[in-house]
Amino acid sequence: MAGLATGQGLGRPFLYPPGSSIGPTREKDMMKELPLPSVTSSAWEDGYLPKACYDVARNAIPAMTSADFEVRNLRFSDCSLGSWAVCRHKGSGASWDLITGALGRIPVGMRQDFANLIVLTDAHGCAFVTGGPSIVVSRGCLTVGVLAHEGSHILDCYTLLPLVRENGYPDQCYSSTNMWLGAYKKDSYVVTTYANTNQLENFAEVGTFALSHFTHPGGLGAYASNWTKISNQMGNYQARLENIMLPESGRCTHKVPTTPAVNFNGEAASKRDVESAEMKAFKREDKCNLSK
């Protein structure tokens, strides 16, 4: 996850090495088993984009401009409280069907805390979380598993922040508190080599495996029996987040708003401009072709 200090590696043995078949198998199963709510799409008016997208464009290496993006609001049927403004780099090669298929399969209780999704070319790395909180992801990394990993960073450092504060910690990520570290210390393994980077990445890697554990028949035990070597970490994640990620109603409880609309120069859009753009997008909604 870019933008966060890595610190020293954890140095633990891991369950699944790079190239392990469990990753592709889990991804295939998540695409098949996780429900995909219906979606309507509406294009933003040319000349405007969410500030998170503008900031990414301004700071990107290789360089890009705001005009390199097209923006659509995606409104999923499991959340009437808001839509997801998605910025797609025109050269990314990612179809809107691919984007909605991955984003929509993220459980609504996790997805509701994504401000924006920003899809870049593969030249811009894999994925990270930026302010908003928003997720930036390349075409080659646009999978349910990667979004669940980045979404777990948001759960860790944003969604669980009230709990962290209630337990007497300053503003910090849940994975840096003893509420998490106590469970970590009871296990002797981490889930993947990347989890060894630091506790932020360890928590996020547990999160992407937790999605399979919560939703796949038989949980992780259906894939491998050795997952019990991280059972305390998995149990902690489950106790804190399963009911948040998978609300009983199957619907969002809120929607983190998109970052403010700005023009291509980064200037805040006026209320009139925003309302005009939204109305034009609404009128175009039924005409959008997600297959492109």
PDB file of C-alpha atoms in Angstrom, residues 102-290:
ATOM      1  CA  ALA A 102     -15.055  -6.291  -9.551  1.00  0.00           C
ATOM      2  CA  LEU A 103     -16.356  -3.310  -7.568  1.00  0.00           C
ATOM      3  CA  GLY A 104     -19.914  -4.592  -7.343  1.00  0.00           C
ATOM      4  CA  ARG A 105     -18.828  -7.942  -5.909  1.00  0.00           C
ATOM      5  CA  ILE A 106     -17.112  -6.270  -2.964  1.00  0.00           C
ATOM      6  CA  PRO A 107     -19.555  -6.669  -0.051  1.00  0.00           C
ATOM      7  CA  VAL A 108     -21.569  -3.508   0.394  1.00  0.00           C
ATOM      8  CA  GLY A 109     -20.446  -3.041   4.001  1.00  0.00           C
ATOM      9  CA  MET A 110     -16.869  -2.671   2.789  1.00  0.00           C
ATOM     10  CA  ARG A 111     -17.700  -0.923  -0.478  1.00  0.00           C
ATOM     11  CA  GLN A 112     -19.759   1.784   1.244  1.00  0.00           C
ATOM     12  CA  ASP A 113     -16.563   3.308   2.673  1.00  0.00           C
ATOM     13  CA  PHE A 114     -14.897   3.734  -0.739  1.00  0.00           C
ATOM     14  CA  ALA A 115     -15.117   7.387  -1.778  1.00  0.00           C
ATOM     15  CA  ASN A 116     -13.824   6.902  -5.323  1.00  0.00           C
ATOM     16  CA  LEU A 117     -12.295   4.202  -7.488  1.00  0.00           C
ATOM     17  CA  ILE A 118      -9.531   5.323  -9.857  1.00  0.00           C
ATOM     18  CA  VAL A 119      -8.436   2.939 -12.611  1.00  0.00           C
ATOM     19  CA  LEU A 120      -5.028   3.555 -14.207  1.00  0.00           C
ATOM     20  CA  THR A 121      -2.775   1.919 -16.769  1.00  0.00           C
ATOM     21  CA  ASP A 122      -0.492  -0.923 -15.740  1.00  0.00           C
ATOM     22  CA  ALA A 123       2.464   1.465 -16.023  1.00  0.00           C
ATOM     23  CA  HIS A 124       1.322   3.113 -12.791  1.00  0.00           C
ATOM     24  CA  GLY A 125       1.862   0.160 -10.458  1.00  0.00           C
ATOM     25  CA  CYS A 126      -0.710  -2.160  -8.916  1.00  0.00           C
ATOM     26  CA  ALA A 127      -2.951  -0.589  -6.263  1.00  0.00           C
ATOM     27  CA  PHE A 128      -2.995   1.713  -3.252  1.00  0.00           C
ATOM     28  CA  VAL A 129      -5.327   3.749  -1.071  1.00  0.00           C
ATOM     29  CA  THR A 130      -5.317   7.527  -1.289  1.00  0.00           C
ATOM     30  CA  GLY A 131      -7.171  10.295   0.511  1.00  0.00           C
ATOM     31  CA  GLY A 132     -10.921  10.187   0.531  1.00  0.00           C
ATOM     32  CA  PRO A 133     -10.586   7.277   1.235  1.00  0.00           C
ATOM     33  CA  SER A 134     -10.279   6.182  -2.393  1.00  0.00           C
ATOM     34  CA  ILE A 135      -8.718   3.200  -4.137  1.00  0.00           C
ATOM     35  CA  VAL A 136      -6.312   3.519  -7.055  1.00  0.00           C
ATOM     36  CA  VAL A 137      -5.817   0.358  -9.099  1.00  0.00           C
ATOM     37  CA  SER A 138      -4.261  -0.586 -12.424  1.00  0.00           C
ATOM     38  CA  ARG A 139      -6.043  -2.601 -15.088  1.00  0.00           C
ATOM     39  CA  GLY A 140      -3.876  -5.636 -14.410  1.00  0.00           C
ATOM     40  CA  CYS A 141      -4.708  -5.598 -10.694  1.00  0.00           C
ATOM     41  CA  LEU A 142      -8.429  -4.916 -11.032  1.00  0.00           C
ATOM     42  CA  THR A 143      -9.674  -8.040  -9.264  1.00  0.00           C
ATOM     43  CA  VAL A 144     -11.998  -8.749  -6.362  1.00  0.00           C
ATOM     44  CA  GLY A 145      -9.033  -9.959  -4.312  1.00  0.00           C
ATOM     45  CA  VAL A 146      -7.001  -6.783  -4.818  1.00  0.00           C
ATOM     46  CA  LEU A 147      -9.994  -4.545  -4.088  1.00  0.00           C
ATOM     47  CA  ALA A 148     -10.660  -6.562  -0.924  1.00  0.00           C
ATOM     48  CA  HIS A 149      -7.017  -6.044   0.107  1.00  0.00           C
ATOM     49  CA  GLU A 150      -7.196  -2.291  -0.451  1.00  0.00           C
ATOM     50  CA  GLY A 151     -10.656  -2.198   1.098  1.00  0.00           C
ATOM     51  CA  SER A 152      -9.200  -3.830   4.201  1.00  0.00           C
ATOM     52  CA  HIS A 153      -6.774  -0.918   4.479  1.00  0.00           C
ATOM     53  CA  ILE A 154      -9.809   1.375   4.537  1.00  0.00           C
ATOM     54  CA  LEU A 155     -11.519  -0.775   7.168  1.00  0.00           C
ATOM     55  CA  ASP A 156      -8.300  -0.775   9.200  1.00  0.00           C
ATOM     56  CA  CYS A 157      -7.538   2.939   9.115  1.00  0.00           C
ATOM     57  CA  TYR A 158     -10.956   4.532   8.536  1.00  0.00           C
ATOM     58  CA  THR A 159     -13.925   2.296   9.381  1.00  0.00           C
ATOM     59  CA  LEU A 160     -12.520   1.043  12.691  1.00  0.00           C
ATOM     60  CA  LEU A 161     -11.225   4.467  13.770  1.00  0.00           C
ATOM     61  CA  PRO A 162     -14.159   5.089  16.187  1.00  0.00           C
ATOM     62  CA  LEU A 163     -13.407   1.768  17.902  1.00  0.00           C
ATOM     63  CA  VAL A 164      -9.728   2.658  18.102  1.00  0.00           C
ATOM     64  CA  ARG A 165     -10.556   5.998  19.720  1.00  0.00           C
ATOM     65  CA  GLU A 166     -13.032   4.433  22.135  1.00  0.00           C
ATOM     66  CA  ASN A 167     -10.278   2.151  23.389  1.00  0.00           C
ATOM     67  CA  GLY A 168      -7.973   5.009  24.257  1.00  0.00           C
ATOM     68  CA  TYR A 169      -5.662   5.066  21.258  1.00  0.00           C
ATOM     69  CA  PRO A 170      -4.801   8.227  19.344  1.00  0.00           C
ATOM     70  CA  ASP A 171      -5.822   8.414  15.701  1.00  0.00           C
ATOM     71  CA  GLN A 172      -4.105   5.359  14.265  1.00  0.00           C
ATOM     72  CA  CYS A 173      -4.912   2.250  12.316  1.00  0.00           C
ATOM     73  CA  TYR A 174      -6.497  -0.675  14.111  1.00  0.00           C
ATOM     74  CA  SER A 175      -3.657  -2.973  13.025  1.00  0.00           C
ATOM     75  CA  SER A 176      -1.191  -0.942  15.102  1.00  0.00           C
ATOM     76  CA  THR A 177      -3.142  -1.430  18.349  1.00  0.00           C
ATOM     77  CA  ASN A 178      -2.989  -4.235  20.868  1.00  0.00           C
ATOM     78  CA  MET A 179      -6.540  -5.157  19.860  1.00  0.00           C
ATOM     79  CA  TRP A 180      -4.982  -6.624  16.713  1.00  0.00           C
ATOM     80  CA  LEU A 181      -1.445  -7.330  17.870  1.00  0.00           C
ATOM     81  CA  GLY A 182      -2.705  -9.559  20.671  1.00  0.00           C
ATOM     82  CA  ALA A 183      -4.263 -11.906  18.113  1.00  0.00           C
ATOM     83  CA  TYR A 184      -1.200 -11.721  15.873  1.00  0.00           C
ATOM     84  CA  LYS A 185       1.081 -12.784  18.723  1.00  0.00           C
ATOM     85  CA  LYS A 186      -1.005 -15.906  19.351  1.00  0.00           C
ATOM     86  CA  ASP A 187      -0.273 -17.178  15.832  1.00  0.00           C
ATOM     87  CA  SER A 188       3.097 -18.251  14.492  1.00  0.00           C
ATOM     88  CA  TYR A 189       2.446 -17.587  10.777  1.00  0.00           C
ATOM     89  CA  VAL A 190       1.280 -14.873   8.424  1.00  0.00           C
ATOM     90  CA  VAL A 191      -0.864 -15.657   5.414  1.00  0.00           C
ATOM     91  CA  THR A 192       1.443 -14.611   2.532  1.00  0.00           C
ATOM     92  CA  THR A 193       4.946 -13.330   1.883  1.00  0.00           C
ATOM     93  CA  TYR A 194       3.530  -9.835   1.311  1.00  0.00           C
ATOM     94  CA  ALA A 195       1.884  -9.950   4.735  1.00  0.00           C
ATOM     95  CA  ASN A 196       5.400  -9.957   6.186  1.00  0.00           C
ATOM     96  CA  THR A 197       5.905  -6.357   4.989  1.00  0.00           C
ATOM     97  CA  ASN A 198       4.325  -4.844   8.107  1.00  0.00           C
ATOM     98  CA  GLN A 199       1.140  -5.043  10.157  1.00  0.00           C
ATOM     99  CA  LEU A 200      -0.776  -2.823   7.721  1.00  0.00           C
ATOM    100  CA  GLU A 201      -0.178  -5.268   4.898  1.00  0.00           C
ATOM    101  CA  ASN A 202      -0.625  -8.269   7.169  1.00  0.00           C
ATOM    102  CA  PHE A 203      -4.085  -7.047   8.194  1.00  0.00           C
ATOM    103  CA  ALA A 204      -5.019  -6.362   4.569  1.00  0.00           C
ATOM    104  CA  GLU A 205      -3.828  -9.788   3.428  1.00  0.00           C
ATOM    105  CA  VAL A 206      -5.870 -11.435   6.177  1.00  0.00           C
ATOM    106  CA  GLY A 207      -8.784  -9.348   4.901  1.00  0.00           C
ATOM    107  CA  THR A 208      -8.716 -10.637   1.354  1.00  0.00           C
ATOM    108  CA  PHE A 209      -8.572 -14.225   2.610  1.00  0.00           C
ATOM    109  CA  ALA A 210     -11.312 -13.418   5.128  1.00  0.00           C
ATOM    110  CA  LEU A 211     -13.672 -12.581   2.277  1.00  0.00           C
ATOM    111  CA  SER A 212     -13.329 -16.159   1.058  1.00  0.00           C
ATOM    112  CA  HIS A 213     -13.580 -17.489   4.608  1.00  0.00           C
ATOM    113  CA  PHE A 214     -16.865 -15.634   5.157  1.00  0.00           C
ATOM    114  CA  THR A 215     -18.521 -16.462   1.847  1.00  0.00           C
ATOM    115  CA  HIS A 216     -17.123 -19.676   0.338  1.00  0.00           C
ATOM    116  CA  PRO A 217     -18.788 -22.959   1.369  1.00  0.00           C
ATOM    117  CA  GLY A 218     -16.478 -24.503   3.939  1.00  0.00           C
ATOM    118  CA  GLY A 219     -14.501 -21.280   4.348  1.00  0.00           C
ATOM    119  CA  LEU A 220     -10.738 -21.381   3.933  1.00  0.00           C
ATOM    120  CA  GLY A 221     -10.766 -24.981   5.080  1.00  0.00           C
ATOM    121  CA  ALA A 222     -12.205 -25.869   1.685  1.00  0.00           C
ATOM    122  CA  TYR A 223      -8.933 -24.675   0.129  1.00  0.00           C
ATOM    123  CA  ALA A 224      -6.308 -25.777   2.643  1.00  0.00           C
ATOM    124  CA  SER A 225      -6.265 -27.097   6.192  1.00  0.00           C
ATOM    125  CA  ASN A 226      -3.176 -25.126   7.206  1.00  0.00           C
ATOM    126  CA  TRP A 227      -5.126 -21.846   7.435  1.00  0.00           C
ATOM    127  CA  THR A 228      -5.590 -22.637  11.140  1.00  0.00           C
ATOM    128  CA  LYS A 229      -2.027 -21.378  11.653  1.00  0.00           C
ATOM    129  CA  ILE A 230      -3.485 -17.865  11.295  1.00  0.00           C
ATOM    130  CA  SER A 231      -6.738 -18.671  13.101  1.00  0.00           C
ATOM    131  CA  ASN A 232      -6.341 -16.014  15.788  1.00  0.00           C
ATOM    132  CA  GLN A 233      -5.756 -13.260  13.246  1.00  0.00           C
ATOM    133  CA  MET A 234      -8.642 -14.519  11.130  1.00  0.00           C
ATOM    134  CA  GLY A 235     -10.887 -14.783  14.178  1.00  0.00           C
ATOM    135  CA  ASN A 236     -10.056 -11.233  15.234  1.00  0.00           C
ATOM    136  CA  TYR A 237     -10.787  -9.865  11.766  1.00  0.00           C
ATOM    137  CA  GLN A 238     -14.025 -11.830  11.667  1.00  0.00           C
ATOM    138  CA  ALA A 239     -15.206 -10.674  15.090  1.00  0.00           C
ATOM    139  CA  ARG A 240     -14.570  -7.027  14.249  1.00  0.00           C
ATOM    140  CA  LEU A 241     -15.658  -6.864  10.641  1.00  0.00           C
ATOM    141  CA  GLU A 242     -17.800  -9.710   9.314  1.00  0.00           C
ATOM    142  CA  ASN A 243     -21.085  -8.102  10.399  1.00  0.00           C
ATOM    143  CA  ILE A 244     -19.931  -4.740   9.046  1.00  0.00           C
ATOM    144  CA  MET A 245     -18.874  -6.152   5.683  1.00  0.00           C
ATOM    145  CA  LEU A 246     -21.935  -8.377   5.326  1.00  0.00           C
ATOM    146  CA  PRO A 247     -24.840  -6.537   6.984  1.00  0.00           C
ATOM    147  CA  GLU A 248     -27.880  -8.705   7.650  1.00  0.00           C
ATOM    148  CA  SER A 249     -30.026  -6.425   5.494  1.00  0.00           C
ATOM    149  CA  GLY A 250     -27.691  -6.844   2.523  1.00  0.00           C
ATOM    150  CA  ARG A 251     -27.812  -3.083   2.046  1.00  0.00           C
ATOM    151  CA  CYS A 252     -25.506  -0.162   2.795  1.00  0.00           C
ATOM    152  CA  THR A 253     -25.912   1.720   6.067  1.00  0.00           C
ATOM    153  CA  HIS A 254     -24.223   4.844   4.693  1.00  0.00           C
ATOM    154  CA  LYS A 255     -22.070   5.875   1.741  1.00  0.00           C
ATOM    155  CA  VAL A 256     -18.858   7.827   2.126  1.00  0.00           C
ATOM    156  CA  PRO A 257     -19.305  10.716  -0.313  1.00  0.00           C
ATOM    157  CA  THR A 258     -17.194  11.132  -3.386  1.00  0.00           C
ATOM    158  CA  THR A 259     -14.409  13.662  -3.069  1.00  0.00           C
ATOM    159  CA  PRO A 260     -15.489  17.162  -4.182  1.00  0.00           C
ATOM    160  CA  ALA A 261     -15.893  17.895  -7.878  1.00  0.00           C
ATOM    161  CA  VAL A 262     -13.193  20.068  -9.430  1.00  0.00           C
ATOM    162  CA  ASN A 263     -12.480  21.262 -12.937  1.00  0.00           C
ATOM    163  CA  PHE A 264      -9.425  20.214 -14.909  1.00  0.00           C
ATOM    164  CA  ASN A 265      -7.412  23.004 -13.227  1.00  0.00           C
ATOM    165  CA  GLY A 266      -8.249  21.683  -9.768  1.00  0.00           C
ATOM    166  CA  GLU A 267     -10.637  24.528  -8.981  1.00  0.00           C
ATOM    167  CA  ALA A 268     -13.720  23.640  -6.959  1.00  0.00           C
ATOM    168  CA  ALA A 269     -16.831  23.350  -9.083  1.00  0.00           C
ATOM    169  CA  SER A 270     -19.618  25.736  -8.145  1.00  0.00           C
ATOM    170  CA  LYS A 271     -22.838  24.346  -6.723  1.00  0.00           C
ATOM    171  CA  ARG A 272     -24.573  25.322  -9.950  1.00  0.00           C
ATOM    172  CA  ASP A 273     -21.950  23.531 -12.053  1.00  0.00           C
ATOM    173  CA  VAL A 274     -22.223  20.377  -9.938  1.00  0.00           C
ATOM    174  CA  GLU A 275     -26.013  20.344 -10.087  1.00  0.00           C
ATOM    175  CA  SER A 276     -25.929  20.940 -13.849  1.00  0.00           C
ATOM    176  CA  ALA A 277     -23.425  18.130 -14.394  1.00  0.00           C
ATOM    177  CA  GLU A 278     -25.433  15.755 -12.207  1.00  0.00           C
ATOM    178  CA  MET A 279     -28.667  16.553 -14.028  1.00  0.00           C
ATOM    179  CA  LYS A 280     -27.063  16.046 -17.435  1.00  0.00           C
ATOM    180  CA  ALA A 281     -25.604  12.761 -16.226  1.00  0.00           C
ATOM    181  CA  PHE A 282     -29.001  11.674 -14.916  1.00  0.00           C
ATOM    182  CA  LYS A 283     -30.620  12.418 -18.269  1.00  0.00           C
ATOM    183  CA  ARG A 284     -27.929  10.354 -20.041  1.00  0.00           C
ATOM    184  CA  GLU A 285     -28.096   7.462 -17.565  1.00  0.00           C
ATOM    185  CA  ASP A 286     -30.078   4.981 -19.626  1.00  0.00           C
ATOM    186  CA  LYS A 287     -27.932   5.644 -22.678  1.00  0.00           C
ATOM    187  CA  CYS A 288     -24.646   4.498 -21.128  1.00  0.00           C
ATOM    188  CA  ASN A 289     -23.153   1.331 -22.537  1.00  0.00           C
ATOM    189  CA  LEU A 290     -21.157  -0.450 -19.850  1.00  0.00           C
TER     190      LEU A 290
END
